């Protein structure tokens, strides 16, 4: 956030942008995230992209446990936490879970995507690349499962690159991402 703006700036921004008809994605943490959520559903975005820590901040869950359970094949805790935010007005919640991939929850359903096996070089900005991948797939009319898979492919490609280098489409391992629909 720019220095000096109030903590509830994202909440104000979402409300101000709504009448203009675009779609809004928010990826934030700590006090600005809690301030945004405090104004759901009025300030609910179309996409919220918490990582496990941010999902825990919002719902009181244990972040390490959420990631460990998802990595072991049981993302139920993440889905429950994300669904609570969908119930409060967010159209899509994509919770990224580091090496455990990501979970997507919408009113239509829930999906978990497992990432490719990569050699991690820098996870800084991996979440940003996940958001970019999601938006790219959505603008191409992708299904929820395709949006999630593209998000995880871009996030993992970013994590495999040094520093904040952004992945190019030819660096994706899209076919190594597996998506599973959840109940
Ligand atoms: N160890 C890993 N193996 C494979 N993929 C990974 C790994 N760590 C991160 N990723 C990929 O990056 C995505 C985003 O990671 P993470 O959940 O750590 O985001 P984040 O904490 O929001 O990152 P940041 O805020 O630094 O951009 C994951 O969904 C996954 O696709
Ligand atoms: Mg992040």
PDB file of N, CA, C and O and ligand atoms in Angstrom, residues 27 49 51 54 127, ligand 2:
ATOM      1  N   UNK A  27      -5.159  -8.918  -3.248  1.00  0.00           N
ATOM      2  CA  UNK A  27      -4.150  -9.783  -2.614  1.00  0.00           C
ATOM      3  C   UNK A  27      -3.450  -8.917  -1.576  1.00  0.00           C
ATOM      4  O   UNK A  27      -2.627  -8.074  -1.925  1.00  0.00           O
ATOM      5  N   UNK A  49      -7.137 -13.437  -2.869  1.00  0.00           N
ATOM      6  CA  UNK A  49      -6.047 -14.416  -3.008  1.00  0.00           C
ATOM      7  C   UNK A  49      -5.199 -14.436  -1.737  1.00  0.00           C
ATOM      8  O   UNK A  49      -4.088 -13.902  -1.708  1.00  0.00           O
ATOM      9  N   UNK A  51      -2.747 -16.273   1.057  1.00  0.00           N
ATOM     10  CA  UNK A  51      -1.934 -17.470   1.263  1.00  0.00           C
ATOM     11  C   UNK A  51      -2.412 -18.094   2.580  1.00  0.00           C
ATOM     12  O   UNK A  51      -3.382 -17.621   3.182  1.00  0.00           O
ATOM     13  N   UNK A  54      -2.581 -15.683   5.515  1.00  0.00           N
ATOM     14  CA  UNK A  54      -3.657 -14.682   5.399  1.00  0.00           C
ATOM     15  C   UNK A  54      -5.025 -15.322   5.623  1.00  0.00           C
ATOM     16  O   UNK A  54      -5.914 -14.722   6.244  1.00  0.00           O
ATOM     17  N   UNK A 127       3.072 -15.652  -5.393  1.00  0.00           N
ATOM     18  CA  UNK A 127       1.636 -15.397  -5.246  1.00  0.00           C
ATOM     19  C   UNK A 127       1.129 -14.395  -6.280  1.00  0.00           C
ATOM     20  O   UNK A 127       0.016 -14.540  -6.800  1.00  0.00           O
TER      21      UNK A 127
HETATM   22 MG1  LIG B   2       1.098 -13.191  -1.200  1.00  0.00          MG
END
